[in-house]
mmCIF file of C-alpha atoms in Angstrom:
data_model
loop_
_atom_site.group_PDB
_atom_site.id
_atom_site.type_symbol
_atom_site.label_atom_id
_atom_site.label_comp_id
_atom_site.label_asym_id
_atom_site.label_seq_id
_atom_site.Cartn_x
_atom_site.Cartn_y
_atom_site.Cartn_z
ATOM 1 C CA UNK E 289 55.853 56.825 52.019
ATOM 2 C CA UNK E 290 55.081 57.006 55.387
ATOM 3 C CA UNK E 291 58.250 55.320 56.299
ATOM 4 C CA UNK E 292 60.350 57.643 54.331
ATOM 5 C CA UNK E 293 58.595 60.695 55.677
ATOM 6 C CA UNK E 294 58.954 59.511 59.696
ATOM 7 C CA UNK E 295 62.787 58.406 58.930
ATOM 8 C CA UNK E 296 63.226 62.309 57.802
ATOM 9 C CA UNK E 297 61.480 63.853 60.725
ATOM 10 C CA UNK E 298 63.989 61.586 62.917
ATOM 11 C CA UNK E 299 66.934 62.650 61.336
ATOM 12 C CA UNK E 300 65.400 66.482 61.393
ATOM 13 C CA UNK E 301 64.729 65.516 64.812
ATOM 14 C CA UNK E 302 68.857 64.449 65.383
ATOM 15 C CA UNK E 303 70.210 67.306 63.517
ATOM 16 C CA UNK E 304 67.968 69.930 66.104
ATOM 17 C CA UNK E 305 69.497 67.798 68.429
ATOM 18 C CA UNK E 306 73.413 67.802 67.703
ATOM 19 C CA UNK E 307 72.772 71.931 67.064
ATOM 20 C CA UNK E 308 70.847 72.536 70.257
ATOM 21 C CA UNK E 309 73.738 70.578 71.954
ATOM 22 C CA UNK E 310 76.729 72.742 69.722
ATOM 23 C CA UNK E 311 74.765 75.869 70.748
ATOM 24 C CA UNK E 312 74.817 74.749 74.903
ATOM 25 C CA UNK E 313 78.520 74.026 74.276
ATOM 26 C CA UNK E 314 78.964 77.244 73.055
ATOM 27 C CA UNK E 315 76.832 79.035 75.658
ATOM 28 C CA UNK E 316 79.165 77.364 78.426
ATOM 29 C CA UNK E 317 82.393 78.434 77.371
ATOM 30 C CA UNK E 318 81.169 81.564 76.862
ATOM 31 C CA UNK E 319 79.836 81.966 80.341
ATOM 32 C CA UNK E 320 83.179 80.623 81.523
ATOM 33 C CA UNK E 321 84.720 83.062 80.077
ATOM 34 C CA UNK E 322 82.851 85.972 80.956
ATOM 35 C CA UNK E 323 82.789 84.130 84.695
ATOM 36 C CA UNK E 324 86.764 84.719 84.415
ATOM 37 C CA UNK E 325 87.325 87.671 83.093
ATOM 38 C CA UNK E 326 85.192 89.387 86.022
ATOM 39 C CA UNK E 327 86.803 87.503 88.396
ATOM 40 C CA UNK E 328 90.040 88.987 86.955
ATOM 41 C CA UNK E 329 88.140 92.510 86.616
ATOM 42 C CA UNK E 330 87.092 92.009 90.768
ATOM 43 C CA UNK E 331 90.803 90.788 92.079
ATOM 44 C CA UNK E 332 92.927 93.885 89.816
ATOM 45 C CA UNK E 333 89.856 96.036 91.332
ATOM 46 C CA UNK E 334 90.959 94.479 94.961
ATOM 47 C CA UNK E 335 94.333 94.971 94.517
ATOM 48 C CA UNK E 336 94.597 98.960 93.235
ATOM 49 C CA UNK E 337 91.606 99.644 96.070
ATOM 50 C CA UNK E 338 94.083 97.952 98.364
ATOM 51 C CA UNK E 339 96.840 100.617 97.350
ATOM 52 C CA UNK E 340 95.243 103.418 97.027
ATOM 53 C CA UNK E 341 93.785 102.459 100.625
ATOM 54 C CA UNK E 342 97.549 102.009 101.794
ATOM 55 C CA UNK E 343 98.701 105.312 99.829
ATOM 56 C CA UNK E 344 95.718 106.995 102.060
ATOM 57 C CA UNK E 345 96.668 105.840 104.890
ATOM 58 C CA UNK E 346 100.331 106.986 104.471
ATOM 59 C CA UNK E 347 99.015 110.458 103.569
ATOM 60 C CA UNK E 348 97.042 110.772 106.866
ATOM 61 C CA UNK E 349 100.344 109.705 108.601
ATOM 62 C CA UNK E 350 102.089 112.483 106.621
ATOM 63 C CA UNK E 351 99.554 114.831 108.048
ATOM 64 C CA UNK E 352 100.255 113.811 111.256
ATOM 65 C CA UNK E 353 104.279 114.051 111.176
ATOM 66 C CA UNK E 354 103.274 117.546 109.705
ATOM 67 C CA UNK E 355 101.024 118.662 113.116
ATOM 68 C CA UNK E 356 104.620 117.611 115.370
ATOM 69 C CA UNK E 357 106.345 119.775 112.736
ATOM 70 C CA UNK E 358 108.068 122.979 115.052
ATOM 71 C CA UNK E 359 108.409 125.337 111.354
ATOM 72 C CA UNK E 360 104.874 126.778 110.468
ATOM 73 C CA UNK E 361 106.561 126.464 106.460
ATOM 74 C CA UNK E 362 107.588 122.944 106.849
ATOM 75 C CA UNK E 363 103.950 122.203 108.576
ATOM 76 C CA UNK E 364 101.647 124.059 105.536
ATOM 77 C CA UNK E 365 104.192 122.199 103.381
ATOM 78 C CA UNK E 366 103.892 119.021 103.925
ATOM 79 C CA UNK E 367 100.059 119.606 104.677
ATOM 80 C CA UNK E 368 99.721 120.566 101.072
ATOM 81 C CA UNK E 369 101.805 117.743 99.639
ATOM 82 C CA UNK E 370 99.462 115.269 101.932
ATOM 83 C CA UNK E 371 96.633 117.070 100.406
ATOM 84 C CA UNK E 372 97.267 116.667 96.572
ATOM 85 C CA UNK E 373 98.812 112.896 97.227
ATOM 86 C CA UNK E 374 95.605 112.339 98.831
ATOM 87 C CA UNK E 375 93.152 114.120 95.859
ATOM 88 C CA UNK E 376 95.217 112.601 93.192
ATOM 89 C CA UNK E 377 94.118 108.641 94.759
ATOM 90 C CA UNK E 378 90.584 109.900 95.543
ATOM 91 C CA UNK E 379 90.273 110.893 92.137
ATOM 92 C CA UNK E 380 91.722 107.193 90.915
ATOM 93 C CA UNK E 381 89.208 105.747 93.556
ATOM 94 C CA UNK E 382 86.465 107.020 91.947
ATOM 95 C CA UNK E 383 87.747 106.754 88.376
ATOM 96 C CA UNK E 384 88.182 103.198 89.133
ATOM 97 C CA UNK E 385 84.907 102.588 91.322
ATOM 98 C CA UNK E 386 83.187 104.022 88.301
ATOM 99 C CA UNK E 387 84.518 101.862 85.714
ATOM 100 C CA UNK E 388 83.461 98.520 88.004
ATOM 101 C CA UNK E 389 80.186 99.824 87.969
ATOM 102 C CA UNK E 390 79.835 100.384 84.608
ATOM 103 C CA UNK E 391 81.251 96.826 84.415
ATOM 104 C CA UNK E 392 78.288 95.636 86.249
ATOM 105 C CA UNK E 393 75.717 98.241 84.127
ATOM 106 C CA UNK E 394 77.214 95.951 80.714
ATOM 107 C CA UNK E 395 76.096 93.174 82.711
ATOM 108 C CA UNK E 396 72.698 93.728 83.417
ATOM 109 C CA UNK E 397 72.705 94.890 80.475
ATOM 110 C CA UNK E 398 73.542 92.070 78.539
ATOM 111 C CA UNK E 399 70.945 90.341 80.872
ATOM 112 C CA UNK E 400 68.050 92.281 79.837
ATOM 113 C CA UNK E 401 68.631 91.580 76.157
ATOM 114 C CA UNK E 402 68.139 88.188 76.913
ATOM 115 C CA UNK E 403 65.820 87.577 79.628
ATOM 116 C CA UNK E 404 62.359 88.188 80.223
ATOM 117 C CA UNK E 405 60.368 91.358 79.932
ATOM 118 C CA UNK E 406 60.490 92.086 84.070
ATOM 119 C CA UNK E 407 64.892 92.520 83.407
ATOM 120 C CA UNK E 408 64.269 94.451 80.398
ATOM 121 C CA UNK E 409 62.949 96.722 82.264
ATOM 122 C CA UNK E 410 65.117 96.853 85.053
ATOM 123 C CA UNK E 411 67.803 96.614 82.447
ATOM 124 C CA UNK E 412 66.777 99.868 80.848
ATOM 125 C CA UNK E 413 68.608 102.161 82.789
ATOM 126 C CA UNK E 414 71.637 100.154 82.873
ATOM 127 C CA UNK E 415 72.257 99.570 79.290
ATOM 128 C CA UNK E 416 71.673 103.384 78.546
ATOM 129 C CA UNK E 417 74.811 104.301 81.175
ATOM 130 C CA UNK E 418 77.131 101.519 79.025
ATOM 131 C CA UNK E 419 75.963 102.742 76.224
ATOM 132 C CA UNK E 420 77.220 106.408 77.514
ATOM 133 C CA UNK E 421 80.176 104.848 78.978
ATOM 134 C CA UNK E 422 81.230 102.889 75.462
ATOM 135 C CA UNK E 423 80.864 106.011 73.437
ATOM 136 C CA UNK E 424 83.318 108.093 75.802
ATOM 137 C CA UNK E 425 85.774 105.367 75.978
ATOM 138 C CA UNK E 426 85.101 105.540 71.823
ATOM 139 C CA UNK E 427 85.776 109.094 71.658
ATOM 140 C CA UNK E 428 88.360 108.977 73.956
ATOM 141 C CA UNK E 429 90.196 107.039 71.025
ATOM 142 C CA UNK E 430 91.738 104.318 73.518
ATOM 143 C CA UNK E 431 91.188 101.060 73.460
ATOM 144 C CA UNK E 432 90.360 99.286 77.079
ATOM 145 C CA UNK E 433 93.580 97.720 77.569
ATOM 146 C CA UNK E 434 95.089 101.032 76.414
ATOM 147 C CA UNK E 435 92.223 102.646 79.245
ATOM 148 C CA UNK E 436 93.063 100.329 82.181
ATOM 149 C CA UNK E 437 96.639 101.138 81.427
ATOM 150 C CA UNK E 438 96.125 104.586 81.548
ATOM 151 C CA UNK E 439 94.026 104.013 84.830
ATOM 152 C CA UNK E 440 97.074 102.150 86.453
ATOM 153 C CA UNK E 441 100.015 104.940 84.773
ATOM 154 C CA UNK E 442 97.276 107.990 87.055
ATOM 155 C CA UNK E 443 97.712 105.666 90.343
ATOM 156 C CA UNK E 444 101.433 105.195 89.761
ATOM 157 C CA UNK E 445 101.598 109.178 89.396
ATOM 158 C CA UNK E 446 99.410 109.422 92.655
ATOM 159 C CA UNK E 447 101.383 107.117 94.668
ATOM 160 C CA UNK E 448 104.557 108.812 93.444
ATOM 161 C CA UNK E 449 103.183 111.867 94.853
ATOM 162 C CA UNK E 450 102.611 109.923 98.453
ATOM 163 C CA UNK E 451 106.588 109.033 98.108
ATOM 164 C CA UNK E 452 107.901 112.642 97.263
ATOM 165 C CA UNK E 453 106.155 113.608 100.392
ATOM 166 C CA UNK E 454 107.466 110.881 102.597
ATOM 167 C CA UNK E 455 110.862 111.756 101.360
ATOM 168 C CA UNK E 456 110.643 115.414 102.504
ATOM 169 C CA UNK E 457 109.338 114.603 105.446
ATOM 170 C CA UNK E 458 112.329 113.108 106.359
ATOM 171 C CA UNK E 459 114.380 116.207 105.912
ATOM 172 C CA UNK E 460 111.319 118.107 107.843
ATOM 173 C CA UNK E 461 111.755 115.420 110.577
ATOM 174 C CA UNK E 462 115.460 115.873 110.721
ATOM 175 C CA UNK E 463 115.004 119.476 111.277
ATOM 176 C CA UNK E 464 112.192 118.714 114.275
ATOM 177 C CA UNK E 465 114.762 116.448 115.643
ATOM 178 C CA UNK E 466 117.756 119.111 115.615
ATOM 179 C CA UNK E 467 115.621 121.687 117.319
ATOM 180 C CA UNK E 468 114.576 119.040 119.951
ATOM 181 C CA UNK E 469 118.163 118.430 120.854
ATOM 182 C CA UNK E 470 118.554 122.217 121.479
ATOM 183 C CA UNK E 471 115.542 122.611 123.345
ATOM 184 C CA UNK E 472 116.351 120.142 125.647
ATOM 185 C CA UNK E 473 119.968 120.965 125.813
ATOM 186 C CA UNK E 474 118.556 124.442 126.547
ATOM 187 C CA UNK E 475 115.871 123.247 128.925
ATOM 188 C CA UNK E 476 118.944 121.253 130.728
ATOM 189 C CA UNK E 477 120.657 125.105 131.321
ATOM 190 C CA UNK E 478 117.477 126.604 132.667
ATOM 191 C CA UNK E 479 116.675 123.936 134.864
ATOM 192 C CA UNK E 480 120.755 124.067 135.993
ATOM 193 C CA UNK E 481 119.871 128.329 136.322
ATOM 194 C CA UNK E 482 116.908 127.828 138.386
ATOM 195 C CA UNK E 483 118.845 125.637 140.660
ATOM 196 C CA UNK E 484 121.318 127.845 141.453
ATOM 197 C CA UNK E 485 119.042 130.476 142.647
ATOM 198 C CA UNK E 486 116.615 128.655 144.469
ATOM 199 C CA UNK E 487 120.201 127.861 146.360
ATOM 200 C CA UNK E 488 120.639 131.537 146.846
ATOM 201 C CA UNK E 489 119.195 133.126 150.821
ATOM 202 C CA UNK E 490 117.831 135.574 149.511
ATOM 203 C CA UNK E 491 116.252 136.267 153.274
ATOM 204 C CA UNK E 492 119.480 136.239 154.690
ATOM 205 C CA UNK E 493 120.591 139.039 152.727
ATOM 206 C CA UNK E 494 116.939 140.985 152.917
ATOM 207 C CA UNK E 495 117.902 140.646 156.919
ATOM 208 C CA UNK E 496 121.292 142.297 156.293
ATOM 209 C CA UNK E 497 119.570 144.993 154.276
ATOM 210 C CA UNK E 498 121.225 144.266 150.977
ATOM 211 C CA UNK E 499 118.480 144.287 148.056
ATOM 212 C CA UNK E 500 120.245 144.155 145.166
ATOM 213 C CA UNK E 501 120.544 140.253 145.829
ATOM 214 C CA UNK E 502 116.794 140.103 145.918
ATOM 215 C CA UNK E 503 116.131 142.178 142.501
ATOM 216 C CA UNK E 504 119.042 140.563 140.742
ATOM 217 C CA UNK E 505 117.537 136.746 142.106
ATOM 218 C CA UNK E 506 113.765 138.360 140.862
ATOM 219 C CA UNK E 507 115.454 139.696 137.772
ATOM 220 C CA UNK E 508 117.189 135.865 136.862
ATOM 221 C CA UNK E 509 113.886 134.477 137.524
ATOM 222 C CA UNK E 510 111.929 136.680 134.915
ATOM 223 C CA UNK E 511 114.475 135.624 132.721
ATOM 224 C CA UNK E 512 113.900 132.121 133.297
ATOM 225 C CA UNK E 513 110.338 132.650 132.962
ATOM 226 C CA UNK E 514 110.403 134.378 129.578
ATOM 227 C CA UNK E 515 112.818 131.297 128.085
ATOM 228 C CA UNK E 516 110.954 128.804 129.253
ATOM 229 C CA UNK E 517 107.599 130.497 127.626
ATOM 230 C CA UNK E 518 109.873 131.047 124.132
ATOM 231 C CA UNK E 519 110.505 127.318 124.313
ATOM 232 C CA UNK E 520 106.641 126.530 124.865
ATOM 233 C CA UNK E 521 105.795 129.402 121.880
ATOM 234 C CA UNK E 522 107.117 127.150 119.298
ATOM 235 C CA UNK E 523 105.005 124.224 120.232
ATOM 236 C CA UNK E 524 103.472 122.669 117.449
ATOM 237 C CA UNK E 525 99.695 121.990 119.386
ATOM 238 C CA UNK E 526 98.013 125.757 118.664
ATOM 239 C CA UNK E 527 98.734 124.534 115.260
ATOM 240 C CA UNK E 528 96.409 121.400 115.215
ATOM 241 C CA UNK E 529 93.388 122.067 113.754
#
């Protein structure tokens, strides 16, 4: 009897054994699995924080190209379109930044199910938010593939908006670049203007007792002077701010 009753604790013994082992197995590719799906989560996190970070920098060099802008219209323009480009992938940032943390809150979470009473606690707080986070995503009525897509169709809108304004910059710019040809195809006359009087004696004719030379050479200079202010009036620096 004693023999039958140690041969069945053995076996009970083996059986524990295969199931604890079957369980481990289990537990592993699990954790592997979870392991790669947030390393998945963390490198399409890397790669949309690495466009919206491009996007921003293109709209700060939009507002740039809009301070060099010579048109006040073109300038509040294409400050605006910088301006909603640049709220639209602030808004994804933080849309985005939000869902990795509530990644990590479903984490802990998970953690302080399991562990011991100290991560419980710390767990509390965490597993509240994903609870929060699961229901809106519930009542939203999307699944999270359906979600992330959703998250990726708002950036593609927001980087759209970057484009548009690139692409009328480059009309703006074209316009900047016309008026800079005038300006220093008029800047070229003046300079020519000023020449010619500074070549004029005026003295010599002051001597002689002839004034009219020496109004009409003041007169030509005013006029120089007030063109060459005009010229500085639509300078795009008072604008700068």
């Amino acid at each position: 009897v004693a023999a039958i009753a140690l041969g069945g604790s053995a076996a009970a013994a083996a059986e524990a054994i295969v199931a604890f082992r079957a369980a481990a197995d289990r537990a592993k590719k699990i954790v592997a699995a979870a392991v790669a799906q947030k390393e998945e989560a963390y490198r399409i996190r890397a790669s949309l924080l690495s466009e919206i970070d491009s996007g921003n920098e293109r709209c700060s060099a939009l507002a740039d190209v809009a301070n060099s802008l010579y048109d006040p219209k073109d300038c509040e323009a294409l400050r605006k379109s910088a301006a909603d480009a640049e709220a639209a992938l602030t808004a994804c940032r933080v849309e985005l930044l939000t869902v990795a943390n509530q990644w990590e809150s479903a984490t802990l979470a998970f953690t302080s199910e399991q562990g011991p009473h100290s991560l419980r606690r710390a767990g509390t707080k965490a597993n509240l938010t994903n609870q929060h986070s699961s229901r809106a995503l519930a009542s939203s009525g999307m699944t999270p593939e359906e979600a992330n897509a959703a998250r990726r169709e708002r950036l593609t809108a927001a980087l759209a908006l970057v484009r548009s304004a690139e692409q009328v910059s480059v009309a703006m710019l074209e316009r900047k670049r016309a008026m800079d040809e005038a300006r220093a195809e008029f800047q070229g006359s003046l300079d020519l203007a000023s020449e010619r009087l500074s070549a004029i004696q005026v003295d010599v004719f002051i001597i002689a007792g002839i004034k009219t030379v020496s109004s009409a050479v003041a007169a030509a200079r005013d006029a120089i002077f007030a063109a060459q202010k005009a010229l500085q009036a639509i300078d795009p620096e008072d604008r700068k701010s």
